[in-house]
Coordinates of C-alpha atoms and ligand atoms in Angstrom, one line a residue:
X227 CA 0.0 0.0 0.0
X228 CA 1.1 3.5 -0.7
X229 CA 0.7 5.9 2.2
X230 CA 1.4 9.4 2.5
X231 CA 2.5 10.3 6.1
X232 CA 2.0 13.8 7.6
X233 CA 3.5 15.0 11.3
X234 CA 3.3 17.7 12.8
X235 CA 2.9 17.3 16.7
X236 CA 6.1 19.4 17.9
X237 CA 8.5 21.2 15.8
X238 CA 9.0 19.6 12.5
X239 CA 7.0 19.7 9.5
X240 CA 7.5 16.1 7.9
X241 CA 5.8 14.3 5.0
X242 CA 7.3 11.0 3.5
X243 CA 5.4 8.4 1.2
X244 CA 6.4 4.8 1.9
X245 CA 5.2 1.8 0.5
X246 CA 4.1 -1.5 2.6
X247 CA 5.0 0.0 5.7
X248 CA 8.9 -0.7 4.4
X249 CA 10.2 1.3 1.4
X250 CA 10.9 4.9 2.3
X251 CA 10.1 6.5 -1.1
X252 CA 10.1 10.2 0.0
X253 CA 10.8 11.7 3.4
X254 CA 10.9 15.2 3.8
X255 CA 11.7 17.1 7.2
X256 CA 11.8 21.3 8.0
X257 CA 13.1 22.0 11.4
X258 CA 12.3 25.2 13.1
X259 CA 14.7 24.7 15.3
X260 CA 16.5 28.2 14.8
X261 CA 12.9 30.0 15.1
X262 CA 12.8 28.2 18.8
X263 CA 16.6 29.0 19.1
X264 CA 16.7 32.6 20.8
X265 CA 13.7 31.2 23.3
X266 CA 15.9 28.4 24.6
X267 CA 12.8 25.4 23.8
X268 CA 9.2 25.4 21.3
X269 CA 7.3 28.0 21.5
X270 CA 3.9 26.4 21.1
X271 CA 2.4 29.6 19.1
X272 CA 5.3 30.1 16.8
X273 CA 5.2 26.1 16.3
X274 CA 1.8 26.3 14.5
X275 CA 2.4 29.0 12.5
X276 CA 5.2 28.1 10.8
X277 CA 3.4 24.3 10.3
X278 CA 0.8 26.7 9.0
X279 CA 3.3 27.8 6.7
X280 CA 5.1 24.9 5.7
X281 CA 3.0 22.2 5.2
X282 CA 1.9 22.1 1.6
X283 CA 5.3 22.8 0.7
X284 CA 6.3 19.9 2.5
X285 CA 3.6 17.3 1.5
X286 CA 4.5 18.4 -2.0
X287 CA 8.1 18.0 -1.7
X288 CA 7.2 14.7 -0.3
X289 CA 5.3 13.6 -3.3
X290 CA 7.5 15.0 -5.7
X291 CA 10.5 13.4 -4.8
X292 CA 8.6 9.7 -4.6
X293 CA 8.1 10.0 -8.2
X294 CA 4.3 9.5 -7.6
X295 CA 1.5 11.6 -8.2
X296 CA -1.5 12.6 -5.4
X297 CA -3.5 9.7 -7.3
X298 CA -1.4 7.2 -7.1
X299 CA -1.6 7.5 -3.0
X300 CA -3.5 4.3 -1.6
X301 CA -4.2 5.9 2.1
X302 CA -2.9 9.2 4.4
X303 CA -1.6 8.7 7.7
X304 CA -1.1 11.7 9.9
X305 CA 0.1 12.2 13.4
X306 CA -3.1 12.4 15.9
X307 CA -1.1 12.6 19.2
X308 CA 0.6 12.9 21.6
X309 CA 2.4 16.4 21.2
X310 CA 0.9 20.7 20.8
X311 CA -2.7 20.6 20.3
X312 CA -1.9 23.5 17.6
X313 CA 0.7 22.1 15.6
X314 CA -1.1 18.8 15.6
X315 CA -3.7 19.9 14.2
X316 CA -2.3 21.8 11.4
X317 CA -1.1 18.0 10.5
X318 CA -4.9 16.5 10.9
X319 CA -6.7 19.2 9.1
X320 CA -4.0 18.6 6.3
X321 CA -4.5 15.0 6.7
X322 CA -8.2 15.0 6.3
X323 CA -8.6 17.1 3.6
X324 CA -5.8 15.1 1.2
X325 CA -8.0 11.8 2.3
X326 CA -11.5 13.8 1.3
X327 CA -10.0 15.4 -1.7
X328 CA -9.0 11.3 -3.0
X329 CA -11.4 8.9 -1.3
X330 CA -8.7 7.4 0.2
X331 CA -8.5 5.9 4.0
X332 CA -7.4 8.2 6.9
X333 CA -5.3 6.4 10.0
X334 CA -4.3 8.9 13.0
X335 CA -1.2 7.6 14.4
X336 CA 0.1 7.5 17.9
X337 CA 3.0 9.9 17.9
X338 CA 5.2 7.3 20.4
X339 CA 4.4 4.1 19.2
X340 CA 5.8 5.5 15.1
X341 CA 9.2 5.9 16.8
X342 CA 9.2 2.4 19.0
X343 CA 7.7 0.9 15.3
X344 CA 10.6 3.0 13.3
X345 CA 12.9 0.5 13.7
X346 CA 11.4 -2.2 11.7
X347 CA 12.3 0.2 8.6
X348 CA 16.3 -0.4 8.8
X349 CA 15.5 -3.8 11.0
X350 CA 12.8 -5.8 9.9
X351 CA 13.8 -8.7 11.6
X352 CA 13.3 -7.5 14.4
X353 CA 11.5 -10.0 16.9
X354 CA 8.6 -9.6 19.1
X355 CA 8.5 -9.3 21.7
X356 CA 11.1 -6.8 22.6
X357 CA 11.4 -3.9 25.2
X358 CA 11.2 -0.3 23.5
X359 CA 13.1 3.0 25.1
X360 CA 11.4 6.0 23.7
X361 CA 13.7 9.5 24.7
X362 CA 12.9 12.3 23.0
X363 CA 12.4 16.1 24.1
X364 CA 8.6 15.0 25.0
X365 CA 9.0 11.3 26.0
X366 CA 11.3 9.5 28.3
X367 CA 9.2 6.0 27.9
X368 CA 9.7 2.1 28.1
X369 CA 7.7 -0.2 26.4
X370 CA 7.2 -4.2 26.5
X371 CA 6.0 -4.9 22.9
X372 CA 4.0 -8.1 22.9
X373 CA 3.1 -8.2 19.0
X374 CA 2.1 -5.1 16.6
X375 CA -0.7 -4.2 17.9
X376 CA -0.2 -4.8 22.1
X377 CA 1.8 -2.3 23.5
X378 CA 2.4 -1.9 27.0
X379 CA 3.7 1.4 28.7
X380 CA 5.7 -0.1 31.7
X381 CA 8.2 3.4 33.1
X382 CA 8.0 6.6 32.4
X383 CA 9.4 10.0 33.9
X384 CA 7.4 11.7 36.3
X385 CA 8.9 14.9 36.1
X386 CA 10.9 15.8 32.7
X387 CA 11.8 14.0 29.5
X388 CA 15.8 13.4 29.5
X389 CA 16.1 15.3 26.3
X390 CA 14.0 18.1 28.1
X391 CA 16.9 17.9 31.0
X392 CA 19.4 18.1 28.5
X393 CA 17.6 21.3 26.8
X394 CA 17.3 22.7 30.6
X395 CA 20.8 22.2 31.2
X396 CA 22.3 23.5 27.8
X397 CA 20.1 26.5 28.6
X398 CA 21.2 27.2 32.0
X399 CA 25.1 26.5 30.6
X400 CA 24.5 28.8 28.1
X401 CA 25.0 26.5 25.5
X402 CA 21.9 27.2 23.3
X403 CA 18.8 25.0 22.0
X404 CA 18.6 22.5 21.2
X405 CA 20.8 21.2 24.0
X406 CA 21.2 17.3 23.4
X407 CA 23.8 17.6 20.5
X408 CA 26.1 20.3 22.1
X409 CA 26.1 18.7 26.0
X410 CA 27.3 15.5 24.3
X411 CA 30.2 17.1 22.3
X412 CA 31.3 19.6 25.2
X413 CA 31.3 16.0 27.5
X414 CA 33.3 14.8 25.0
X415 CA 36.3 17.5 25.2
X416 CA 36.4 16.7 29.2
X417 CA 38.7 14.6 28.6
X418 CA 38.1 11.9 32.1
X419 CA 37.2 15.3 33.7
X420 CA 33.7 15.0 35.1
X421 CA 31.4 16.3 37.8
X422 CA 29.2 14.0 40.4
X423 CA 25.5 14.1 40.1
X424 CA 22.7 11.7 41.3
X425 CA 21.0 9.1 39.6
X426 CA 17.0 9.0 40.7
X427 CA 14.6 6.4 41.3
X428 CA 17.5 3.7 40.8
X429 CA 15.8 0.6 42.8
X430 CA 14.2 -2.4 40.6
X431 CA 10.8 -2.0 41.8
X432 CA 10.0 0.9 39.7
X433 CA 10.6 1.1 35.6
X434 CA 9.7 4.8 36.2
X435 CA 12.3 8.1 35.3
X436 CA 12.7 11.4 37.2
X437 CA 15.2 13.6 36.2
X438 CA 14.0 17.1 37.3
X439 CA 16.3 16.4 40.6
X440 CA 19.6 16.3 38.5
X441 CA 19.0 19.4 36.3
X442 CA 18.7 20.9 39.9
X443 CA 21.5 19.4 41.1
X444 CA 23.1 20.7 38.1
X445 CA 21.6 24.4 38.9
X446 CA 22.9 23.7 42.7
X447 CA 26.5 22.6 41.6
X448 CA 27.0 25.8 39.4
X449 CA 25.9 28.5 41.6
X450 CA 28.1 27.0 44.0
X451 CA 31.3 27.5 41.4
X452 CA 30.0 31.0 40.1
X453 CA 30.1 31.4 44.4
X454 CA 27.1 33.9 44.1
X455 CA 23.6 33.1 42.9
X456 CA 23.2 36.7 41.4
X457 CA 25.2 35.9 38.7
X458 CA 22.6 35.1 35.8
X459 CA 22.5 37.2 32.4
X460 CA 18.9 37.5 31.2
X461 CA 19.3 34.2 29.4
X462 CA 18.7 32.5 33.0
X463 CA 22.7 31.0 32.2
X464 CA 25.7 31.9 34.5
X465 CA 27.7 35.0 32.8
X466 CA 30.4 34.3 35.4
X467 CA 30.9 30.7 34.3
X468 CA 30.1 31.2 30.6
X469 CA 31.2 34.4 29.9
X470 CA 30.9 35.6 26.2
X471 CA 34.2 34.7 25.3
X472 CA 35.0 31.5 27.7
X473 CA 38.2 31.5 29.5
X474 CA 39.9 27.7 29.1
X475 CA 39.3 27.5 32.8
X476 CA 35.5 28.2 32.4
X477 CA 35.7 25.9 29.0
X478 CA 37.0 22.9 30.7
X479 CA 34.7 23.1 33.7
X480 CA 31.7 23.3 31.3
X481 CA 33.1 20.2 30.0
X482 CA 33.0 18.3 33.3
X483 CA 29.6 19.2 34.2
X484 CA 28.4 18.9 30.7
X485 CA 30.1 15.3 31.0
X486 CA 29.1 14.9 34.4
X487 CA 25.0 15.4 33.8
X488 CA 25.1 13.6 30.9
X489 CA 26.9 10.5 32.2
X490 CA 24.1 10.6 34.7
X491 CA 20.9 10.1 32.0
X492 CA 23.0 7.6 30.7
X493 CA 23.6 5.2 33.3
X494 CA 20.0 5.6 34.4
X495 CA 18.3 4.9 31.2
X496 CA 20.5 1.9 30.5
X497 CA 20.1 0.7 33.6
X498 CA 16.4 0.6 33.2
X499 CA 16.3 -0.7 29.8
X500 CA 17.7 -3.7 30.7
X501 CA 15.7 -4.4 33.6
X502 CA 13.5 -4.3 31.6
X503 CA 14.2 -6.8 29.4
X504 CA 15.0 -8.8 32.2
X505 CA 11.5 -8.4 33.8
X506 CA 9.9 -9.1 30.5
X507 CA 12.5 -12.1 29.4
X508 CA 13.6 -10.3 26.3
X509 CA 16.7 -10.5 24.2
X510 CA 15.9 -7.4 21.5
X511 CA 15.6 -4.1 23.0
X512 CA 15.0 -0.7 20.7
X513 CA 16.4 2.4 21.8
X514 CA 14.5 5.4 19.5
X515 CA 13.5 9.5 19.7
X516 CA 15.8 12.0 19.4
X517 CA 18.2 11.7 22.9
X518 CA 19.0 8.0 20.7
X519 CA 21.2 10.0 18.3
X520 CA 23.4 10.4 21.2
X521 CA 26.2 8.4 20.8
X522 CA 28.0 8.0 24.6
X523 CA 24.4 6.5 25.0
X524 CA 24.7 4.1 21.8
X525 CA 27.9 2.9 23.1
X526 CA 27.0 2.0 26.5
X527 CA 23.5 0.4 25.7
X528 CA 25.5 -1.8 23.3
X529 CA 27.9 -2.9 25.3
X530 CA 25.7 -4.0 27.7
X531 CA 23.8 -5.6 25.1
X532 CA 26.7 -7.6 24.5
X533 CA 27.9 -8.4 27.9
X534 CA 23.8 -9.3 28.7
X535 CA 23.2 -11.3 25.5
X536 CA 20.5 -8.8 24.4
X537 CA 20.4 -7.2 20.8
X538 CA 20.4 -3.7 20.8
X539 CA 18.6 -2.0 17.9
X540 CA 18.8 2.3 17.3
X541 CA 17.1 3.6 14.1
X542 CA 20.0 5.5 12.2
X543 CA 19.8 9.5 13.5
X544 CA 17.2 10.7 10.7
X545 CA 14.8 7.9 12.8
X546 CA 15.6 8.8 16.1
X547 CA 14.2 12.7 15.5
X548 CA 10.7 13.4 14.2
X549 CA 9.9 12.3 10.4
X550 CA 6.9 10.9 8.5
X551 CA 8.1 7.7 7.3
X552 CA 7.7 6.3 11.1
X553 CA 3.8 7.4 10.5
X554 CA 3.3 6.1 7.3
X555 CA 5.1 2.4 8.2
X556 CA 3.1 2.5 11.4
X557 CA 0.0 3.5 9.4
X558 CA 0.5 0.7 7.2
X559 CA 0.1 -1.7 10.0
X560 CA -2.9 -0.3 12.1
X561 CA -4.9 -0.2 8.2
X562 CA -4.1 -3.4 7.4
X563 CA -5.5 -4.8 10.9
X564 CA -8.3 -2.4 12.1
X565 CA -9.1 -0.4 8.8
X566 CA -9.1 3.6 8.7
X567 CA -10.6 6.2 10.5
X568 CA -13.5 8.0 11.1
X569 CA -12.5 11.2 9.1
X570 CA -14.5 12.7 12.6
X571 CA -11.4 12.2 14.7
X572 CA -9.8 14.6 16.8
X573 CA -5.9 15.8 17.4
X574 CA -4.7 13.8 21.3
X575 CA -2.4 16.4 22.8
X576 CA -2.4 13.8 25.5
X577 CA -2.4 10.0 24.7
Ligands
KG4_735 O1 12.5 13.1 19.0 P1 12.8 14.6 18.9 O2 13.4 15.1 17.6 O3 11.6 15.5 19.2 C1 10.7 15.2 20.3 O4 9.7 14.5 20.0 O5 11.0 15.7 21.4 O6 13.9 14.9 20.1 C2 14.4 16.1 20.4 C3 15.2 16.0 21.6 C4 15.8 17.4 22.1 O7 15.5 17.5 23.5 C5 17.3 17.3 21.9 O8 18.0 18.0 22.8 C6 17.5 15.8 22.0 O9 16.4 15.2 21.4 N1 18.7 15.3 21.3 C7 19.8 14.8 22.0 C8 20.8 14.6 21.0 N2 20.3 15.0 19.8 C9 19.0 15.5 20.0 N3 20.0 14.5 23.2 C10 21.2 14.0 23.6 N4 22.2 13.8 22.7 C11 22.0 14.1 21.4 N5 23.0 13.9 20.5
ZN736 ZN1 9.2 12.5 18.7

């Protein structure tokens, strides 16, 4: 079957056209990242405007570069939740009106479960059942996947996502949005230099996350080496620590804590993933969203893997962060067994 995928639940405008749920034909991505940039995170306002603005492009684009034609599509699959109630619906409103306009089939798609699913496009032997990490900016998730359709939230955070801490942290560093890719290369410069921080909630009877504690142990940690509290620019970031130009003092100790926090989410969400697998006697775990481009985190959940006997699975980095194709493949699936949707649905901003 030939779907058309739309998402649009954060911010990323994405279309890609795959076919069977497997062939990526087309997958198209604009980031707004730099309009976000100067706030230090989404703004959910600006987010649905420029979806507003974007999204025909984009669909287009998507089409175009299948080599397909609107008629040709065979069903449109759009993102119905979670994520901004605004920017989602610039998706579903799209959505609909491609699936009125050609009598095709409509299939909302749970946000979460295209990114745990998005690994079957680069692994498609992947076995059920297997235990599913979901990190992302919104999500800090673990799932035990019985079979494509049974899908069992068993942890989450109860505070903030770990790619929200990392965004937190990079802000209060004065490192910029988004935070996840420049924490991990300052870590990497700290060369064994490294700052202690706490790990939450690490006892086996809970799968659950919380990580709010550490970005405030972070906050605690900083004040304490800028010696004064008063020393925040506008920004909410320490001027005396970061200063515009850094000092290699400053540098390096940016480095530790940078190293430091990260090291921190890293142990905890490996740690969990594979009790997890152990809980649910499982040997393929799938690490996906947009904190598993990280690649300290890649490293140590497969060597662990290998050490436990478990096969570790991470979509390639154009996976991990928002895209289409994960709605269209998962869209295949869900049509195939439960048929489309009422074209009466709503946009989830909570699912
Ligand atoms: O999946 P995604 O593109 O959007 C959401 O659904 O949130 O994930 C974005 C998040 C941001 O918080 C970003 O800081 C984080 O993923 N991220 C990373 C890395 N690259 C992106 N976190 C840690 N290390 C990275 N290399
Ligand atoms: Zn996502």
């Amino acid at each position: 079957m030939l779907i058309l995928g739309i998402e649009t639940s954060c911010d990323e405008t994405a279309a890609a056209v795959v076919r069977d749920g497997a062939s990526v034909l087309s997958s198209v991505v604009v980031s707004q990242i730099e309009d976000h940039a100067q706030f230090g995170g989404v703004v959910p306002e600006i987010a649905s405007r420029k979806h507003s603005e974007a999204i025909s492009m984009v669909v287009q684009a998507a089409v175009n570069k299948a080599g397909i034609t609107f008629g040709d599509l065979e069903a449109c699959a759009v993102t119905r939740g979670p994520g901004l109630i605004g920017s989602l619906l610039v998706g579903v409103s799209a959505a609909k009106g491609i699936a009125l306009a050609l009598d095709i089939p409509i299939c909302g798609v749970n946000h979460v479960h295209g990114h745990l699913f998005s690994a079957f496009l680069e692994h498609p032997d992947l076995q059920f059942p297997f235990v599913g990490l979901v990190v992302s900016g919104g999500h800090t998730s673990l799932y035990y996947v019985k079979d494509p359709l049974r899908v069992e939230l068993v942890g989450k955070t109860r505070d903030d996502a770990a790619g929200e801490a990392f965004d937190k942290v990079a802000k209060l560093l004065g490192l910029g949005y988004p935070g996840g890719p420049v924490i991990e290369r300052r870590a990497r410069l700290a060369n064994g230099h490294t700052e202690p921080f706490p790990r939450a909630l690490m006892d086996k009877t809970t799968l659950d996350f919380s990580f709010s504690g550490l970005k405030t142990a972070v906050l605690r940690r900083v004040e304490k080496l800028c010696g004064v509290c008063q020393n925040r620019n506008v920004h909410g970031s320490f001027h005396q620590l970061i200063p515009n130009t850094e000092s290699n003092e400053s540098a390096a100790l940016v480095n530790s804590l940078a190293h430091g926090f990260q090291e921190a989410i890293i142990d905890v969400l490996t740690t969990k993933l594979f009790w997890a697998a152990e809980r649910y006697h499982v040997d393929h775990v799938v690490v996906c969203g947009g904190v598993a481009c990280n690649d300290a985190l890649r490293q140590r959940v497969q060597d662990q893997g290998q050490a436990q006997g478990v096969r570790t699975i991470f979509p390639s980095p154009v996976l991990c962060t928002d895209n289409a194709a994960m709605i269209a493949s998962r869209a295949d699936t869900l049509l195939a067994a439960l048929g489309g949707d009422d074209l009466g649905f709503s946009a989830k901003s909570r699912w």
